[in-house]
Amino acid sequence: MKSEEKYDILYNEKMNTSALCRSTENGFFGAEVYCSPYMGHVTEKDILFSRSQVTAPLKYELEKAIISNAPSGTNICFGLNGLCYPPQESVFRLTERALEIMYDLKNPITVITKSDLILRDAGLISTIAGRSGATVFIPIFCEDNVSPVFEPDTPLPSFRFEMINRLSASGIRCGVIISPVIPYITDSVSAVLRLTEKAAASGAELIVFDPSLRLTEKQKPLFQTALNSYYPDFMRFYGTFSENLYFPPMKMFITECVEKKCEEKGLKVIRDMR
């Protein structure tokens, strides 16, 4: 049995054909429709979750959903409500096909991903950028020494900056999402400013900065385990994990420093993702 056939059988058992969803109001960068070729409880901005925990719809169901829900000119956002480049994309190539449909329909797109698989589609996204507009956002919230703890199956931040360099060199407008800021771990002002400087040096034009840590009920035990294993001294600051939203102690100061650095480097700051 071919590997692709094996994947088809595995994922058809849990098939979710809701590939697209419409926003009741303009969302991220004015997007009217969110596209998630791979469905699951994992988004491109999430930490701790395995990127392999996704399901894939049949290719023809995906195409039918896109064509019926994304008329020509509609702004489409990939990666905000589900993954667009999980490991399975190398087999299914659903995101690649979705992007081809975006080109045919002349749709402007926003793509959010941490995966280096996007480099495969750099030429296609560049063509879409020239025809109807395209922006790629790469989430990078920490440096290489911290990333393996919270993002064990994603490219290191240093390589993600290299991804931005390659994509921007292809004529694609790029941005960096610096979020979350993890209290007591990644909330060093100097560390956050280094990320901002690296973003500018890599060719990014935009920065989305959100100094909040949101934990779902499924993320809480994973986060607690990570802290206990790598940062036990900070466990006491999080109490009983009864909250869902955490902010670094110097939230406003960090935000002001980031905005000042962005102004200095000529980066546009996106304060609200809507």
mmCIF file of C-alpha atoms in Angstrom:
data_model
loop_
_atom_site.group_PDB
_atom_site.id
_atom_site.type_symbol
_atom_site.label_atom_id
_atom_site.label_comp_id
_atom_site.label_asym_id
_atom_site.label_seq_id
_atom_site.Cartn_x
_atom_site.Cartn_y
_atom_site.Cartn_z
ATOM 1 C CA MET A 1 0.000 0.000 0.000
ATOM 2 C CA LYS A 2 1.328 3.448 -0.892
ATOM 3 C CA SER A 3 1.918 5.868 1.943
ATOM 4 C CA GLU A 4 -0.652 8.322 0.553
ATOM 5 C CA GLU A 5 -3.332 5.623 0.511
ATOM 6 C CA LYS A 6 -2.469 4.737 4.108
ATOM 7 C CA TYR A 7 -2.913 8.376 5.142
ATOM 8 C CA ASP A 8 -6.226 8.577 3.257
ATOM 9 C CA ILE A 9 -7.660 5.642 5.185
ATOM 10 C CA LEU A 10 -6.419 6.995 8.512
ATOM 11 C CA TYR A 11 -7.826 10.479 8.061
ATOM 12 C CA ASN A 12 -11.041 9.646 6.283
ATOM 13 C CA GLU A 13 -12.190 7.954 9.480
ATOM 14 C CA LYS A 14 -12.098 11.326 11.260
ATOM 15 C CA MET A 15 -12.827 13.532 8.262
ATOM 16 C CA ASN A 16 -13.924 17.066 8.975
ATOM 17 C CA THR A 17 -14.955 18.842 5.774
ATOM 18 C CA SER A 18 -15.430 22.259 7.383
ATOM 19 C CA ALA A 19 -12.422 23.635 5.537
ATOM 20 C CA LEU A 20 -13.610 27.238 5.560
ATOM 21 C CA CYS A 21 -15.454 29.463 7.976
ATOM 22 C CA ARG A 22 -16.728 32.980 7.460
ATOM 23 C CA SER A 23 -16.042 35.760 9.896
ATOM 24 C CA THR A 24 -19.040 37.751 11.107
ATOM 25 C CA GLU A 25 -16.833 40.823 10.830
ATOM 26 C CA ASN A 26 -13.511 41.515 9.217
ATOM 27 C CA GLY A 27 -10.907 39.652 11.219
ATOM 28 C CA PHE A 28 -7.150 39.409 10.931
ATOM 29 C CA PHE A 29 -6.041 41.965 8.307
ATOM 30 C CA GLY A 30 -9.599 42.363 7.120
ATOM 31 C CA ALA A 31 -9.982 38.663 6.304
ATOM 32 C CA GLU A 32 -13.547 37.679 5.495
ATOM 33 C CA VAL A 33 -12.926 33.931 5.401
ATOM 34 C CA TYR A 34 -10.573 31.675 7.365
ATOM 35 C CA CYS A 35 -9.232 28.580 5.626
ATOM 36 C CA SER A 36 -7.971 25.516 7.485
ATOM 37 C CA PRO A 37 -7.171 22.611 5.170
ATOM 38 C CA TYR A 38 -6.170 20.659 8.286
ATOM 39 C CA MET A 39 -8.704 20.665 11.087
ATOM 40 C CA GLY A 40 -8.008 20.164 14.760
ATOM 41 C CA HIS A 41 -7.598 21.990 18.054
ATOM 42 C CA VAL A 42 -4.216 23.372 17.048
ATOM 43 C CA THR A 43 -3.519 26.721 15.404
ATOM 44 C CA GLU A 44 -0.308 28.147 14.016
ATOM 45 C CA LYS A 45 0.110 30.417 17.063
ATOM 46 C CA ASP A 46 -0.335 27.689 19.695
ATOM 47 C CA ILE A 47 2.461 26.395 21.862
ATOM 48 C CA LEU A 48 2.933 22.929 23.397
ATOM 49 C CA PHE A 49 0.537 21.046 21.090
ATOM 50 C CA SER A 50 1.874 18.537 18.611
ATOM 51 C CA ARG A 51 1.464 19.669 15.029
ATOM 52 C CA SER A 52 0.747 16.096 13.979
ATOM 53 C CA GLN A 53 -2.569 16.092 15.887
ATOM 54 C CA VAL A 54 -4.715 17.197 12.956
ATOM 55 C CA THR A 55 -7.195 15.685 10.546
ATOM 56 C CA ALA A 56 -7.504 16.241 6.836
ATOM 57 C CA PRO A 57 -10.621 16.411 4.626
ATOM 58 C CA LEU A 58 -10.745 14.780 1.228
ATOM 59 C CA LYS A 59 -9.174 16.951 -1.443
ATOM 60 C CA TYR A 60 -12.358 17.272 -3.496
ATOM 61 C CA GLU A 61 -14.335 18.265 -0.372
ATOM 62 C CA LEU A 62 -11.783 20.957 0.374
ATOM 63 C CA GLU A 63 -11.940 22.309 -3.163
ATOM 64 C CA LYS A 64 -15.741 22.315 -3.138
ATOM 65 C CA ALA A 65 -15.796 24.213 0.162
ATOM 66 C CA ILE A 66 -13.303 26.800 -1.051
ATOM 67 C CA ILE A 67 -15.025 27.476 -4.362
ATOM 68 C CA SER A 68 -18.485 27.766 -2.769
ATOM 69 C CA ASN A 69 -17.390 29.933 0.176
ATOM 70 C CA ALA A 70 -14.610 32.075 -1.222
ATOM 71 C CA PRO A 71 -15.823 34.155 -4.162
ATOM 72 C CA SER A 72 -13.291 36.059 -6.234
ATOM 73 C CA GLY A 73 -11.656 38.935 -4.368
ATOM 74 C CA THR A 74 -12.510 37.636 -0.880
ATOM 75 C CA ASN A 75 -9.688 38.116 1.613
ATOM 76 C CA ILE A 76 -8.623 34.684 2.896
ATOM 77 C CA CYS A 77 -6.563 33.999 6.037
ATOM 78 C CA PHE A 78 -4.745 30.669 6.353
ATOM 79 C CA GLY A 79 -3.465 29.388 9.691
ATOM 80 C CA LEU A 80 -5.484 31.391 12.231
ATOM 81 C CA ASN A 81 -8.150 28.777 13.008
ATOM 82 C CA GLY A 82 -6.157 25.659 12.187
ATOM 83 C CA LEU A 83 -2.863 24.520 10.729
ATOM 84 C CA CYS A 84 -1.968 25.101 7.100
ATOM 85 C CA TYR A 85 1.461 23.431 7.087
ATOM 86 C CA PRO A 86 1.439 20.434 9.438
ATOM 87 C CA PRO A 87 3.746 17.491 8.619
ATOM 88 C CA GLN A 88 0.888 15.867 6.673
ATOM 89 C CA GLU A 89 1.025 18.630 4.068
ATOM 90 C CA SER A 90 4.050 16.978 2.477
ATOM 91 C CA VAL A 91 1.743 14.054 1.611
ATOM 92 C CA PHE A 92 -1.686 15.623 1.084
ATOM 93 C CA ARG A 93 -0.578 18.991 -0.415
ATOM 94 C CA LEU A 94 -3.983 20.470 0.490
ATOM 95 C CA THR A 95 -2.627 23.928 1.298
ATOM 96 C CA GLU A 96 -0.750 23.983 -1.994
ATOM 97 C CA ARG A 97 -3.979 23.178 -3.846
ATOM 98 C CA ALA A 98 -5.890 25.786 -1.827
ATOM 99 C CA LEU A 99 -3.330 28.426 -2.780
ATOM 100 C CA GLU A 100 -3.658 27.463 -6.443
ATOM 101 C CA ILE A 101 -7.403 28.058 -6.142
ATOM 102 C CA MET A 102 -6.717 31.434 -4.506
ATOM 103 C CA TYR A 103 -4.620 32.374 -7.527
ATOM 104 C CA ASP A 104 -7.361 31.305 -9.940
ATOM 105 C CA LEU A 105 -10.003 33.244 -7.988
ATOM 106 C CA LYS A 106 -7.705 36.296 -7.607
ATOM 107 C CA ASN A 107 -8.000 36.256 -3.830
ATOM 108 C CA PRO A 108 -5.688 38.267 -1.557
ATOM 109 C CA ILE A 109 -4.294 36.026 1.188
ATOM 110 C CA THR A 110 -2.663 36.100 4.607
ATOM 111 C CA VAL A 111 -0.698 33.017 5.651
ATOM 112 C CA ILE A 112 0.371 32.321 9.239
ATOM 113 C CA THR A 113 2.786 29.472 9.868
ATOM 114 C CA LYS A 114 5.860 28.329 11.783
ATOM 115 C CA SER A 115 6.633 25.570 9.295
ATOM 116 C CA ASP A 116 9.456 25.590 6.781
ATOM 117 C CA LEU A 117 7.125 23.768 4.369
ATOM 118 C CA ILE A 118 5.969 27.216 3.284
ATOM 119 C CA LEU A 119 9.273 27.629 1.436
ATOM 120 C CA ARG A 120 8.050 25.012 -1.033
ATOM 121 C CA ASP A 121 5.203 27.364 -1.986
ATOM 122 C CA ALA A 122 7.241 30.590 -1.999
ATOM 123 C CA GLY A 123 7.028 30.912 -5.784
ATOM 124 C CA LEU A 124 3.260 30.412 -5.805
ATOM 125 C CA ILE A 125 2.682 32.855 -2.947
ATOM 126 C CA SER A 126 4.941 35.391 -4.648
ATOM 127 C CA THR A 127 2.823 35.103 -7.802
ATOM 128 C CA ILE A 128 -0.359 35.620 -5.753
ATOM 129 C CA ALA A 129 1.281 38.631 -4.085
ATOM 130 C CA GLY A 130 1.884 40.224 -7.459
ATOM 131 C CA ARG A 131 -1.605 39.469 -8.693
ATOM 132 C CA SER A 132 -3.917 40.116 -5.725
ATOM 133 C CA GLY A 133 -1.780 40.559 -2.613
ATOM 134 C CA ALA A 134 -0.177 38.211 -0.073
ATOM 135 C CA THR A 135 1.280 38.561 3.405
ATOM 136 C CA VAL A 136 3.063 35.870 5.409
ATOM 137 C CA PHE A 137 3.329 36.004 9.199
ATOM 138 C CA ILE A 138 5.791 33.817 11.095
ATOM 139 C CA PRO A 139 5.138 33.469 14.869
ATOM 140 C CA ILE A 140 8.419 33.854 16.809
ATOM 141 C CA PHE A 141 7.999 34.492 20.523
ATOM 142 C CA CYS A 142 11.327 33.337 21.970
ATOM 143 C CA GLU A 143 14.947 32.531 21.186
ATOM 144 C CA ASP A 144 16.542 29.204 20.306
ATOM 145 C CA ASN A 145 17.335 28.209 23.894
ATOM 146 C CA VAL A 146 13.660 28.359 24.966
ATOM 147 C CA SER A 147 11.873 27.200 21.818
ATOM 148 C CA PRO A 148 12.440 23.413 22.240
ATOM 149 C CA VAL A 149 10.604 23.527 25.579
ATOM 150 C CA PHE A 150 7.390 25.044 24.242
ATOM 151 C CA GLU A 151 7.627 24.263 20.491
ATOM 152 C CA PRO A 152 9.388 20.888 20.326
ATOM 153 C CA ASP A 153 8.401 20.038 16.749
ATOM 154 C CA THR A 154 8.857 23.354 14.958
ATOM 155 C CA PRO A 155 11.898 24.963 13.288
ATOM 156 C CA LEU A 156 14.103 26.952 15.651
ATOM 157 C CA PRO A 157 13.460 30.725 15.721
ATOM 158 C CA SER A 158 16.841 31.377 14.073
ATOM 159 C CA PHE A 159 15.738 29.345 11.057
ATOM 160 C CA ARG A 160 12.330 31.020 11.012
ATOM 161 C CA PHE A 161 14.118 34.349 10.603
ATOM 162 C CA GLU A 162 15.956 32.780 7.674
ATOM 163 C CA MET A 163 12.565 31.754 6.259
ATOM 164 C CA ILE A 164 11.465 35.393 6.421
ATOM 165 C CA ASN A 165 14.644 36.403 4.642
ATOM 166 C CA ARG A 166 13.956 33.977 1.791
ATOM 167 C CA LEU A 167 10.258 34.848 1.511
ATOM 168 C CA SER A 168 10.850 38.606 1.542
ATOM 169 C CA ALA A 169 13.553 38.149 -1.102
ATOM 170 C CA SER A 170 10.823 36.550 -3.247
ATOM 171 C CA GLY A 171 8.781 39.746 -3.074
ATOM 172 C CA ILE A 172 6.393 38.590 -0.346
ATOM 173 C CA ARG A 173 5.452 41.025 2.417
ATOM 174 C CA CYS A 174 6.365 39.393 5.736
ATOM 175 C CA GLY A 175 5.634 39.978 9.384
ATOM 176 C CA VAL A 176 6.502 38.472 12.750
ATOM 177 C CA ILE A 177 3.988 37.620 15.474
ATOM 178 C CA ILE A 178 5.677 38.035 18.864
ATOM 179 C CA SER A 179 3.163 36.214 21.031
ATOM 180 C CA PRO A 180 2.771 34.903 23.650
ATOM 181 C CA VAL A 181 5.088 36.558 26.143
ATOM 182 C CA ILE A 182 5.517 34.005 28.919
ATOM 183 C CA PRO A 183 5.750 35.680 32.342
ATOM 184 C CA TYR A 184 9.141 35.270 34.063
ATOM 185 C CA ILE A 185 10.553 33.253 31.143
ATOM 186 C CA THR A 186 10.404 35.215 27.884
ATOM 187 C CA ASP A 187 9.495 38.658 29.271
ATOM 188 C CA SER A 188 13.016 40.053 29.315
ATOM 189 C CA VAL A 189 12.865 43.431 27.578
ATOM 190 C CA SER A 190 16.255 42.881 25.971
ATOM 191 C CA ALA A 191 15.191 39.454 24.631
ATOM 192 C CA VAL A 192 11.958 40.797 23.137
ATOM 193 C CA LEU A 193 13.815 43.700 21.550
ATOM 194 C CA ARG A 194 16.347 41.277 20.045
ATOM 195 C CA LEU A 195 13.475 39.487 18.330
ATOM 196 C CA THR A 196 12.238 42.828 16.996
ATOM 197 C CA GLU A 197 15.685 43.725 15.665
ATOM 198 C CA LYS A 198 16.118 40.301 14.053
ATOM 199 C CA ALA A 199 12.725 40.678 12.404
ATOM 200 C CA ALA A 200 13.799 43.944 10.800
ATOM 201 C CA ALA A 201 17.165 42.518 9.757
ATOM 202 C CA SER A 202 15.403 39.541 8.126
ATOM 203 C CA GLY A 203 13.276 41.743 5.900
ATOM 204 C CA ALA A 204 10.024 41.757 7.866
ATOM 205 C CA GLU A 205 7.808 44.810 7.467
ATOM 206 C CA LEU A 206 5.209 44.144 10.145
ATOM 207 C CA ILE A 207 5.146 43.195 13.828
ATOM 208 C CA VAL A 208 2.146 41.830 15.688
ATOM 209 C CA PHE A 209 2.881 42.118 19.418
ATOM 210 C CA ASP A 210 0.543 40.579 21.966
ATOM 211 C CA PRO A 211 2.050 40.343 25.484
ATOM 212 C CA SER A 212 -0.508 37.830 26.757
ATOM 213 C CA LEU A 213 -0.383 34.113 27.446
ATOM 214 C CA ARG A 214 -3.706 32.383 26.880
ATOM 215 C CA LEU A 215 -3.993 28.797 28.037
ATOM 216 C CA THR A 216 -6.864 26.515 27.129
ATOM 217 C CA GLU A 217 -7.914 23.744 29.487
ATOM 218 C CA LYS A 218 -5.964 21.295 27.325
ATOM 219 C CA GLN A 219 -2.860 23.476 27.369
ATOM 220 C CA LYS A 220 -2.752 24.016 31.134
ATOM 221 C CA PRO A 221 -1.471 20.550 32.142
ATOM 222 C CA LEU A 222 1.086 20.632 29.298
ATOM 223 C CA PHE A 223 2.297 24.060 30.381
ATOM 224 C CA GLN A 224 2.434 22.984 34.012
ATOM 225 C CA THR A 225 4.525 19.933 33.073
ATOM 226 C CA ALA A 226 6.902 22.085 31.008
ATOM 227 C CA LEU A 227 7.369 24.517 33.882
ATOM 228 C CA ASN A 228 7.891 21.737 36.392
ATOM 229 C CA SER A 229 10.526 20.126 34.177
ATOM 230 C CA TYR A 230 12.455 23.183 33.004
ATOM 231 C CA TYR A 231 11.500 26.167 35.185
ATOM 232 C CA PRO A 232 10.405 24.795 38.593
ATOM 233 C CA ASP A 233 11.387 28.029 40.380
ATOM 234 C CA PHE A 234 8.610 29.877 38.550
ATOM 235 C CA MET A 235 5.790 27.445 39.378
ATOM 236 C CA ARG A 236 4.717 29.490 42.395
ATOM 237 C CA PHE A 237 3.995 32.556 40.278
ATOM 238 C CA TYR A 238 1.240 30.725 38.391
ATOM 239 C CA GLY A 239 -0.663 29.541 41.443
ATOM 240 C CA THR A 240 -3.221 26.819 40.814
ATOM 241 C CA PHE A 241 -3.559 27.531 37.081
ATOM 242 C CA SER A 242 -7.152 28.595 37.623
ATOM 243 C CA GLU A 243 -6.722 31.498 35.202
ATOM 244 C CA ASN A 244 -6.767 31.306 31.408
ATOM 245 C CA LEU A 245 -4.979 34.591 30.739
ATOM 246 C CA TYR A 246 -1.579 35.692 32.061
ATOM 247 C CA PHE A 247 0.381 38.899 31.488
ATOM 248 C CA PRO A 248 4.065 39.648 32.163
ATOM 249 C CA PRO A 249 4.587 41.947 35.189
ATOM 250 C CA MET A 250 5.950 44.771 33.004
ATOM 251 C CA LYS A 251 3.372 44.427 30.227
ATOM 252 C CA MET A 252 2.985 48.132 29.452
ATOM 253 C CA PHE A 253 6.722 48.872 29.635
ATOM 254 C CA ILE A 254 7.579 45.957 27.319
ATOM 255 C CA THR A 255 4.901 47.061 24.859
ATOM 256 C CA GLU A 256 6.206 50.641 24.828
ATOM 257 C CA CYS A 257 9.770 49.421 24.264
ATOM 258 C CA VAL A 258 8.684 47.218 21.357
ATOM 259 C CA GLU A 259 6.722 50.030 19.728
ATOM 260 C CA LYS A 260 9.682 52.403 20.097
ATOM 261 C CA LYS A 261 12.052 49.835 18.578
ATOM 262 C CA CYS A 262 9.646 49.206 15.689
ATOM 263 C CA GLU A 263 9.486 52.925 14.965
ATOM 264 C CA GLU A 264 13.275 53.064 15.025
ATOM 265 C CA LYS A 265 13.570 50.117 12.611
ATOM 266 C CA GLY A 266 10.758 51.194 10.281
ATOM 267 C CA LEU A 267 8.441 48.326 11.215
ATOM 268 C CA LYS A 268 4.683 48.768 11.238
ATOM 269 C CA VAL A 269 3.102 47.639 14.508
ATOM 270 C CA ILE A 270 -0.209 45.796 14.427
ATOM 271 C CA ARG A 271 -1.700 46.365 17.859
ATOM 272 C CA ASP A 272 -4.975 44.574 17.259
ATOM 273 C CA MET A 273 -5.187 41.393 15.210
ATOM 274 C CA ARG A 274 -8.684 42.334 14.069
#
